[in-house]
Short mmCIF file of C-alpha atoms and ligand atoms in Angstrom, two decimals:
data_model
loop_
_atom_site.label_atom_id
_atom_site.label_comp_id
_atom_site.label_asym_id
_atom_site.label_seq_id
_atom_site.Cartn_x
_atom_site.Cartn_y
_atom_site.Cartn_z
CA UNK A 23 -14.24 -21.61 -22.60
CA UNK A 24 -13.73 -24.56 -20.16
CA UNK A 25 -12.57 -23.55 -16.71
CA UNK A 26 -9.10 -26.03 -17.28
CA UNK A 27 -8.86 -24.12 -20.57
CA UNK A 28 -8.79 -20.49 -19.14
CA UNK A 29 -6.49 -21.30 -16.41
CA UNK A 30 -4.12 -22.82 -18.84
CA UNK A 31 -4.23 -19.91 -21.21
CA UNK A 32 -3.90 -17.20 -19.30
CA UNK A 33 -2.48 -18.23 -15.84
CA UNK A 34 0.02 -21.51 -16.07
CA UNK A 35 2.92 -19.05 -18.03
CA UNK A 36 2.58 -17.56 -14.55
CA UNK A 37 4.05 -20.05 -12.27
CA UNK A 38 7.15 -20.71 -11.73
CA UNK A 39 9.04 -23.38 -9.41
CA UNK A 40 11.90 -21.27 -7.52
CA UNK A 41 13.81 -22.71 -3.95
CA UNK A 42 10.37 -21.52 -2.09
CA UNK A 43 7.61 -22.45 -4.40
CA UNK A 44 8.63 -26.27 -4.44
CA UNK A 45 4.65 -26.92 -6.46
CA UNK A 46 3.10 -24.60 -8.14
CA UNK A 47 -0.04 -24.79 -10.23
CA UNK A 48 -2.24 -27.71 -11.45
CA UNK A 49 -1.96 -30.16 -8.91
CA UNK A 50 -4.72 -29.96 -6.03
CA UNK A 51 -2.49 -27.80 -3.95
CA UNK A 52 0.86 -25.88 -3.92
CA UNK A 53 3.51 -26.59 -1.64
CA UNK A 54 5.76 -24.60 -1.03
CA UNK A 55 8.88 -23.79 1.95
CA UNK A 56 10.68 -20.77 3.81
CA UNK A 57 14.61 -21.12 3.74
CA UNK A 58 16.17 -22.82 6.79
CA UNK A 59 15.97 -20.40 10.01
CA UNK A 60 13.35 -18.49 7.51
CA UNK A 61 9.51 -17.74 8.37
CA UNK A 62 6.61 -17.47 6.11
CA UNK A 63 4.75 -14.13 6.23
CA UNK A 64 1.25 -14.40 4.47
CA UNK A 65 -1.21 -11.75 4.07
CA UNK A 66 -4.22 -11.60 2.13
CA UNK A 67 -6.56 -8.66 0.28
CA UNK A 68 -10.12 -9.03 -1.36
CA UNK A 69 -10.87 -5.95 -4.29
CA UNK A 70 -14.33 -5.90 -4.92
CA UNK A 71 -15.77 -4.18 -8.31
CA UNK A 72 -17.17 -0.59 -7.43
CA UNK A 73 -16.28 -1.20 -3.47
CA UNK A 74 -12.37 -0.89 -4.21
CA UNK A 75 -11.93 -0.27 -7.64
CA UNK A 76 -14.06 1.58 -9.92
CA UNK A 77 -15.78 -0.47 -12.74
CA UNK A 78 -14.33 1.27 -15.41
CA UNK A 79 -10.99 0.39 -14.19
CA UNK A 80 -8.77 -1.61 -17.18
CA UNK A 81 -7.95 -5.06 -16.71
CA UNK A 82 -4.28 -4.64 -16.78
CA UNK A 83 -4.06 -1.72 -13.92
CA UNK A 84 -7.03 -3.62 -11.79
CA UNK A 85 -4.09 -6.69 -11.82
CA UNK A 86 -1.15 -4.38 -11.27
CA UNK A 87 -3.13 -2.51 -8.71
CA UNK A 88 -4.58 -5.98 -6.89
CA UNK A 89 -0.51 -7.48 -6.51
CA UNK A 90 0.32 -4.34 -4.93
CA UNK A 91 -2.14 -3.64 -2.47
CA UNK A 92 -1.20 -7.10 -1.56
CA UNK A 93 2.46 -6.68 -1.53
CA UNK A 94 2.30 -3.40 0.18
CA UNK A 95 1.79 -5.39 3.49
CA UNK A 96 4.62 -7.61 3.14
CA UNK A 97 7.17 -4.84 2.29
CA UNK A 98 5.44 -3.03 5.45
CA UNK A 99 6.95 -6.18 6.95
CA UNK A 100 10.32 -5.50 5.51
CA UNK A 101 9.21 -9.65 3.66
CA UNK A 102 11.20 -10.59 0.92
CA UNK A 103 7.86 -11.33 -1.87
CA UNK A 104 8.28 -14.81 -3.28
CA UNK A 105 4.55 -16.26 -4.23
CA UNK A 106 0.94 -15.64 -4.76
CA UNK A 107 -2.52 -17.33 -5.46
CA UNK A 108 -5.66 -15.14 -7.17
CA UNK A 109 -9.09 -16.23 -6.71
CA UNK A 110 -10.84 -14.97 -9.59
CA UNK A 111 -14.64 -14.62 -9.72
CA UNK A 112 -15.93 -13.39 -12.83
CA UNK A 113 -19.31 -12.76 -14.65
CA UNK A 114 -18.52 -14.22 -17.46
CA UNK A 115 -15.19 -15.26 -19.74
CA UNK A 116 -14.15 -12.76 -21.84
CA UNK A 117 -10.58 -13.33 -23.29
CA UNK A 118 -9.90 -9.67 -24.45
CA UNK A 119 -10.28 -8.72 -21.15
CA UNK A 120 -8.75 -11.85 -19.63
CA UNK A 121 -5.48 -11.32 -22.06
CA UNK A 122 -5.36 -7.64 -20.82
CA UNK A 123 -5.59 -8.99 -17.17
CA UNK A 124 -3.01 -11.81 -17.07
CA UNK A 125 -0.50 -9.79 -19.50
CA UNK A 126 -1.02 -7.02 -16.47
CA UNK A 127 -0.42 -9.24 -13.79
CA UNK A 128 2.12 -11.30 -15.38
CA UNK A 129 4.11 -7.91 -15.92
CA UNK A 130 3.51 -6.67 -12.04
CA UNK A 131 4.43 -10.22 -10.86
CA UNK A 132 7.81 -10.30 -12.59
CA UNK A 133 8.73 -6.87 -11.29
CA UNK A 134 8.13 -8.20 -8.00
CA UNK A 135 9.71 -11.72 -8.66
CA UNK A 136 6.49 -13.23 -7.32
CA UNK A 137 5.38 -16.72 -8.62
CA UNK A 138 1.71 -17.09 -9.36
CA UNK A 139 1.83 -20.42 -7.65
CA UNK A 140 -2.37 -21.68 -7.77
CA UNK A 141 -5.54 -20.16 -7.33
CA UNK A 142 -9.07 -20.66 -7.84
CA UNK A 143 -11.80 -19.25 -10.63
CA UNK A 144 -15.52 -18.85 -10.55
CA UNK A 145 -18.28 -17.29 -11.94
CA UNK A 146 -19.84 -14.20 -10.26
CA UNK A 147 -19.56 -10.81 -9.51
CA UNK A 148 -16.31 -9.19 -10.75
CA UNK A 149 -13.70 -9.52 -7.41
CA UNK A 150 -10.45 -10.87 -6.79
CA UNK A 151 -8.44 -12.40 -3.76
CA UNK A 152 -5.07 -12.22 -3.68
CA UNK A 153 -2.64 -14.11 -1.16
CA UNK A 154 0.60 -12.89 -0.67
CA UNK A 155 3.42 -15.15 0.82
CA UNK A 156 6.76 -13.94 1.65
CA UNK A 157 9.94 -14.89 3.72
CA UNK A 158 11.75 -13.10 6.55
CA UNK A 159 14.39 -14.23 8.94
CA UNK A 160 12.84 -15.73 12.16
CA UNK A 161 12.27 -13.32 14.58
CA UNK A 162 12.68 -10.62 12.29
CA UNK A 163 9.75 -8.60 10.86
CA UNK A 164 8.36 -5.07 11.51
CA UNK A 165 6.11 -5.22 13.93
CA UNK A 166 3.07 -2.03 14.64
CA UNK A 167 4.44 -2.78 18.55
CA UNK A 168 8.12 -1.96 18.41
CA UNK A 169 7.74 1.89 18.81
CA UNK A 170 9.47 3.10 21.37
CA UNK A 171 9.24 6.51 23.50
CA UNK A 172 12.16 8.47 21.81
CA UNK A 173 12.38 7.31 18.53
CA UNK A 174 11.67 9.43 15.46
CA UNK A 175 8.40 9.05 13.49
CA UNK A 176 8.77 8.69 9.39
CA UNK A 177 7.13 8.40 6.33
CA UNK A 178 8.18 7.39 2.45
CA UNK A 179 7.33 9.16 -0.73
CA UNK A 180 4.74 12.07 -0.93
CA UNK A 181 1.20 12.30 0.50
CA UNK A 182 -2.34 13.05 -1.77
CA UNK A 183 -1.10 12.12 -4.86
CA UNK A 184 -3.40 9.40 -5.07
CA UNK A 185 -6.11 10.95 -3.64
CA UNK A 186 -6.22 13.51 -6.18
CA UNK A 187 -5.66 10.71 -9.08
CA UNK A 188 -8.76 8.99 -7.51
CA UNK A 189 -11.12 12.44 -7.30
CA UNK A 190 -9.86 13.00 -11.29
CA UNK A 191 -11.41 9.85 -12.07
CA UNK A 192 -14.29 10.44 -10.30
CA UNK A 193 -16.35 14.04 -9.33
CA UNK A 194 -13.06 15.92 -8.66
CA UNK A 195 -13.78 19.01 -6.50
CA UNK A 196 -13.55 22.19 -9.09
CA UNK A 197 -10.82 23.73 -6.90
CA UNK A 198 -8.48 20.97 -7.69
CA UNK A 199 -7.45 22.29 -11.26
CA UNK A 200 -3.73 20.68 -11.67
CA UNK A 201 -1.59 21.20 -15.21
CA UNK A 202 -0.69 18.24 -17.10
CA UNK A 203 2.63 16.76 -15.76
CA UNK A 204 0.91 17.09 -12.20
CA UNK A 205 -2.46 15.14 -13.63
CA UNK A 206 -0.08 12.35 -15.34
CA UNK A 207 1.78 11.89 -12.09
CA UNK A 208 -1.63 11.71 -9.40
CA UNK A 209 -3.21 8.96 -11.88
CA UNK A 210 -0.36 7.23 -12.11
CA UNK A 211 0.16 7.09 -8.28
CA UNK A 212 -3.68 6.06 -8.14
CA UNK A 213 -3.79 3.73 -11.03
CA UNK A 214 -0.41 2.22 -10.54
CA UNK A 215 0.73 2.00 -7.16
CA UNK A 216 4.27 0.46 -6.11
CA UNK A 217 4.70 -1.86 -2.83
CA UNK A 218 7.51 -0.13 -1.09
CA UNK A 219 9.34 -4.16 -1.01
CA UNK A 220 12.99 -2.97 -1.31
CA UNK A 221 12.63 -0.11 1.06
CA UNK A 222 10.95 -2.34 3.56
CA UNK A 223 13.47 -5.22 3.50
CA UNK A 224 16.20 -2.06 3.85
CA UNK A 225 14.02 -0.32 6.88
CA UNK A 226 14.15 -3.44 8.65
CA UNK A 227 17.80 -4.03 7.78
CA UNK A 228 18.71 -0.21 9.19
CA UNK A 229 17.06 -1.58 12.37
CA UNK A 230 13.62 0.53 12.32
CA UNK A 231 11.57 -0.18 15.51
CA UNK A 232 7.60 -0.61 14.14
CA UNK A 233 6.33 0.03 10.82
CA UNK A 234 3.20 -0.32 8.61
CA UNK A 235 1.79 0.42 4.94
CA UNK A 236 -0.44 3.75 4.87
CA UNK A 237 -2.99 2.39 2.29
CA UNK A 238 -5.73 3.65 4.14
CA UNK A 239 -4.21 7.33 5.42
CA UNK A 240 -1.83 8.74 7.82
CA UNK A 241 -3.57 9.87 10.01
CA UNK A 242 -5.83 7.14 10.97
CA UNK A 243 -2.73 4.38 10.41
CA UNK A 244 -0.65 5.95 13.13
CA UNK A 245 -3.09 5.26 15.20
CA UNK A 246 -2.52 1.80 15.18
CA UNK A 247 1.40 1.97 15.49
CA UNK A 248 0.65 4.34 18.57
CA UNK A 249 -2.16 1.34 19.90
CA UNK A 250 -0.19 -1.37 19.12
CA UNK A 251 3.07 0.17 20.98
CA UNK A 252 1.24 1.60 23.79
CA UNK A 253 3.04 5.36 23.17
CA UNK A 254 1.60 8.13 21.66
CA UNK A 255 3.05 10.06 18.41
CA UNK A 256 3.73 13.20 17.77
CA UNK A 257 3.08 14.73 14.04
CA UNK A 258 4.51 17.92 12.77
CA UNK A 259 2.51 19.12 9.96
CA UNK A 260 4.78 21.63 8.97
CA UNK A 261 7.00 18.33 7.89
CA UNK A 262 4.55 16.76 6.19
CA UNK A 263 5.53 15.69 2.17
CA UNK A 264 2.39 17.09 1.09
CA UNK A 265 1.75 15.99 -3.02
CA UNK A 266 2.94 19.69 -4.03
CA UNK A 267 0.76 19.97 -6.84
CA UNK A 268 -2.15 19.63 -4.21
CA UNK A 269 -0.36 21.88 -1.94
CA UNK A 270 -0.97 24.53 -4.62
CA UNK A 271 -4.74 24.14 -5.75
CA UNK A 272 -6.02 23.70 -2.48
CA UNK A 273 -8.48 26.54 -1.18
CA UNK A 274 -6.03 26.72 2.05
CA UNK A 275 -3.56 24.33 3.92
CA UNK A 276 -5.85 22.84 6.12
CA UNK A 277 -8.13 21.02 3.14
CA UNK A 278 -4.63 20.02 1.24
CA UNK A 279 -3.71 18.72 4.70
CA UNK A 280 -6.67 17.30 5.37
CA UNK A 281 -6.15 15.50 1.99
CA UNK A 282 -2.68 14.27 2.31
CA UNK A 283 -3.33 12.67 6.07
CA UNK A 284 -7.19 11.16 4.83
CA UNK A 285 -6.85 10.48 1.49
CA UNK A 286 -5.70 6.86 1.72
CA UNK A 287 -4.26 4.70 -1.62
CA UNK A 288 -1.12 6.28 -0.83
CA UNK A 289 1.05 2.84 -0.21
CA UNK A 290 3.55 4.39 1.73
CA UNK A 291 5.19 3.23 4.64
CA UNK A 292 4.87 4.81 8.32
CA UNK A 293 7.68 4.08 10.31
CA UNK A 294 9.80 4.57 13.66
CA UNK A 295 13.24 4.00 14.30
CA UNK A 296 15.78 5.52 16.88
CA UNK A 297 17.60 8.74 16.22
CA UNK A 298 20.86 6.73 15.79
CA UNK A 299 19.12 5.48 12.56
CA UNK A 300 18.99 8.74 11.08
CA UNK A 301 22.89 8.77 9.02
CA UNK A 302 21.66 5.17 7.96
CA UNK A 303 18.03 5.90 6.57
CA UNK A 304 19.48 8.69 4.64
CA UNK A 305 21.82 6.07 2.82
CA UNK A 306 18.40 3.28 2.78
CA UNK A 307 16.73 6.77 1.14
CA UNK A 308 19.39 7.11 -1.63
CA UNK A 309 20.26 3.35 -2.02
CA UNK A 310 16.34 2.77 -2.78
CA UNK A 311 15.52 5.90 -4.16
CA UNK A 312 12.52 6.56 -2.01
CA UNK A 313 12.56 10.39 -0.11
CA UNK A 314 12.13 9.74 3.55
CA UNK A 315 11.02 12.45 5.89
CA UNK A 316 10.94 12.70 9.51
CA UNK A 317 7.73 14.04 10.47
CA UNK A 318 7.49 13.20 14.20
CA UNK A 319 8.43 12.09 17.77
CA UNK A 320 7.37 8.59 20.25
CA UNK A 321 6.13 9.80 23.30
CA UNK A 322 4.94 7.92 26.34
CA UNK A 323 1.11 6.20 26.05
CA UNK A 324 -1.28 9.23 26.32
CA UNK A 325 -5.07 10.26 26.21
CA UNK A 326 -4.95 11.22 22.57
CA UNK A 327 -2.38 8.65 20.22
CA UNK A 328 -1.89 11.53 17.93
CA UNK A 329 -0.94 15.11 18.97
CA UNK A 330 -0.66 17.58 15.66
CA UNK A 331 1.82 20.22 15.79
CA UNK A 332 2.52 23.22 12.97
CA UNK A 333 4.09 26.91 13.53
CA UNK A 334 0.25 28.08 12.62
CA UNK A 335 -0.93 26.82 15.75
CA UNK A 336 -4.60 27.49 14.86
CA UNK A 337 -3.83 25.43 11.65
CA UNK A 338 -2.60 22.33 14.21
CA UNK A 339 -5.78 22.62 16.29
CA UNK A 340 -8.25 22.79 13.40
CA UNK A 341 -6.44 19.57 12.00
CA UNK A 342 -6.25 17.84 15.23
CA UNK A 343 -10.38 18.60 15.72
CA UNK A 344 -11.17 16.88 12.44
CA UNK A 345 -8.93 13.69 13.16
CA UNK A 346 -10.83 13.86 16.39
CA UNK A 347 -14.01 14.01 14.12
CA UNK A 348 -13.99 10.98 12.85
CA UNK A 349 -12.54 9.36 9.25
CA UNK A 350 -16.29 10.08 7.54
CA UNK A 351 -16.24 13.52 8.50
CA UNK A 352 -12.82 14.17 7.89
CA UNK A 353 -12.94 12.70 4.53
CA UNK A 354 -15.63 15.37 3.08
CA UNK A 355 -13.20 17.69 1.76
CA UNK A 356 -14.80 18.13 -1.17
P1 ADP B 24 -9.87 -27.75 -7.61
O1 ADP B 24 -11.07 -28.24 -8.33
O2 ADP B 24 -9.02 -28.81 -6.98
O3 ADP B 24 -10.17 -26.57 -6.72
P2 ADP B 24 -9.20 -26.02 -9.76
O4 ADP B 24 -9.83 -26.57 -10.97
O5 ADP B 24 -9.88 -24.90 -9.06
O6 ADP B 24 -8.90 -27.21 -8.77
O7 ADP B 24 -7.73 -25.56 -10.12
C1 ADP B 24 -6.85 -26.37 -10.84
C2 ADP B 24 -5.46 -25.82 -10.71
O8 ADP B 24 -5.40 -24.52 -11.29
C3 ADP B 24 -5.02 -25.67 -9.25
O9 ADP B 24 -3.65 -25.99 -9.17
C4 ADP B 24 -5.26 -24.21 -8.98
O10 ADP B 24 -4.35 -23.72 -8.00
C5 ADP B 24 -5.02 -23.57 -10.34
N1 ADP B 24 -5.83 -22.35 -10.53
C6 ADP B 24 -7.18 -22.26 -10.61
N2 ADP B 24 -7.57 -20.99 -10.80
C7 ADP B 24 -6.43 -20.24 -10.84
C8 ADP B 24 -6.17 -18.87 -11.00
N3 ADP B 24 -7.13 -17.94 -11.15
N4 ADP B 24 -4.88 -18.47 -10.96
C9 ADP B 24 -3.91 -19.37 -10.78
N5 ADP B 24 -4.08 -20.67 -10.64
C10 ADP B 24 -5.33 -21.13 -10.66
MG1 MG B 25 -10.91 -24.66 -7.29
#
């Protein structure tokens, strides 16, 4: 199939002129425009086959998962989502698996409301690079650096859920033995992730100080909040919305902990905001359906960015020696 051919089939029913996409695809570029006193927020994600998706992985939830990583950033942004281009490299043209893919990603990018608005294809190794563009209110998007010493420390949804989807479709450790409803609902979180886009755009609304997507794990992704605000954070473990099921089959706390703050593919958002916030994010939590947990405190710019607290104090200081350890080593939790 000719290159003009395969765009056309399974790629022009995906773009769609709207008041920011003023060109979409087939002409040698897009064009495309924020509202008036709007910015454009852009971000950008490259999945490579067996580096961040497994091979095996089926064309429709490789699309659905590739929007979302993508989109996860601008809802850590508190962006409205409005467009998106997909350079495709592929070994060679298949159209079962192309229909599969584009009936995937057409069905993630009207969830989303995102217009597929140009792209590029080649022939190669499977991969894919998305660009996401978005739209915020000038001078208004959620920053890493807006912490400030005081405010509360939160996070969305559950932790580990993912990470035990991704060990069940891989060499899952043998004590992770969950029941059905609990195996159903880690794959799902791995295979099928969510961008957080309406809770974002509501976070930033509710006046939230700093904020960022915790695709690659809690614990290392506060770090950068805590960097990028010059503070340091406080994390009570005991608060922590461990994935329960994991909470269960885990040989003791510490590895389910270990887990939920390593794992990464969770697609959560890490957030501060000031304690007058709270009455508010309880409404953003019910309006958006999302539990939201307060797990911490902003404290001034100290030696370590991260201090771990827990009633079991020797469970705290066995936690906060791994972190210390290093991602590689606390990632063998096998
Ligand atoms: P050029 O040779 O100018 O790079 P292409 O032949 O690559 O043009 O693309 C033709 C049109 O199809 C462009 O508008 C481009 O944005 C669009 N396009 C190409 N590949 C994709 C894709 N994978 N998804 C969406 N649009 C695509
Ligand atoms: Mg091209």
């Amino acid at each position: 199939m000719h290159e003009f051919e395969l765009i056309r089939r399974y790629f022009s029913s995906l773009s769609q002129e709207t008041s920011f996409v003023l060109l979409g695809q087939g002409d040698d570029s897009a064009v495309f425009a924020p509202a008036p006193e709007h910015v454009c927020v852009v971000s950008t994600d490259t999945l490579v086959s067996g580096v961040h998706f497994l091979p095996n992985l089926a064309p429709d939830k490789l699309a659905h998962r590739a929007l979302a990583v993508n989109l996860s950033d601008l809802a850590a942004m508190g962006a409205d989502a409005r467009a998106f281009t997909l350079a495709l490299t592929l070994p060679k043209t298949e159209p079962a698996w192309l229909a599969t893919f584009s009936a995937g990603l057409a069905r993630a990018a009207q969830a989303s409301a995102v217009s597929l608005m140009g792209g590029d294809t080649t022939r190669g190794p499977l991969s894919l690079t998305l660009t996401v563009f978005g739209e915020l209110p000038a001078g208004s998007g959620l920053l890493r650096s807006g912490a400030h010493v005081g405010d509360d420390v939160w996070v969305s949804g559950q932790l580990g859920a993912a990470w035990c989807g991704l060990q069940l479709c891989t060499a899952a450790p043998a004590w992770l033995a969950l029941d059905q409803v609990a195996r159903r609902e880690a794959l799902r979180a791995f295979d099928l992730p969510v961008a957080r886009l309406a809770l974002g755009k509501a976070l930033r609304l509710a006046g939230v100080s700093a904020a960022l997507d915790i695709s690659d794990g809690l614990a290392g992704d506060a770090r950068h909040i805590a960097r990028a605000s010059r503070v340091s954070l406080s994390i009570d473990l005991d608060a922590l919305p461990v994935f329960t099921p994991l909470l269960a089959a885990a040989p003791d706390r510490a590895t389910a902990l270990r887990c939920a703050l390593a794992g990464g593919d969770d697609y959560e958002l890490l957030f501060t905001a000031p304690e007058r916030c709270r009455s508010t994010l309880s409404e953003v939590s019910k309006q958006c359906d999302v539990p939201l947990h307060c797990i911490g405190k902003v404290h001034p710019q100290a030696e370590k960015l991260i201090t771990y607290s827990a009633n079991d104090e020797a469970l705290a200081e066995r936690i906060q020696s791994d972190v210390l350890g290093g991602f590689d080593h606390f990632s063998g939790v096998s």
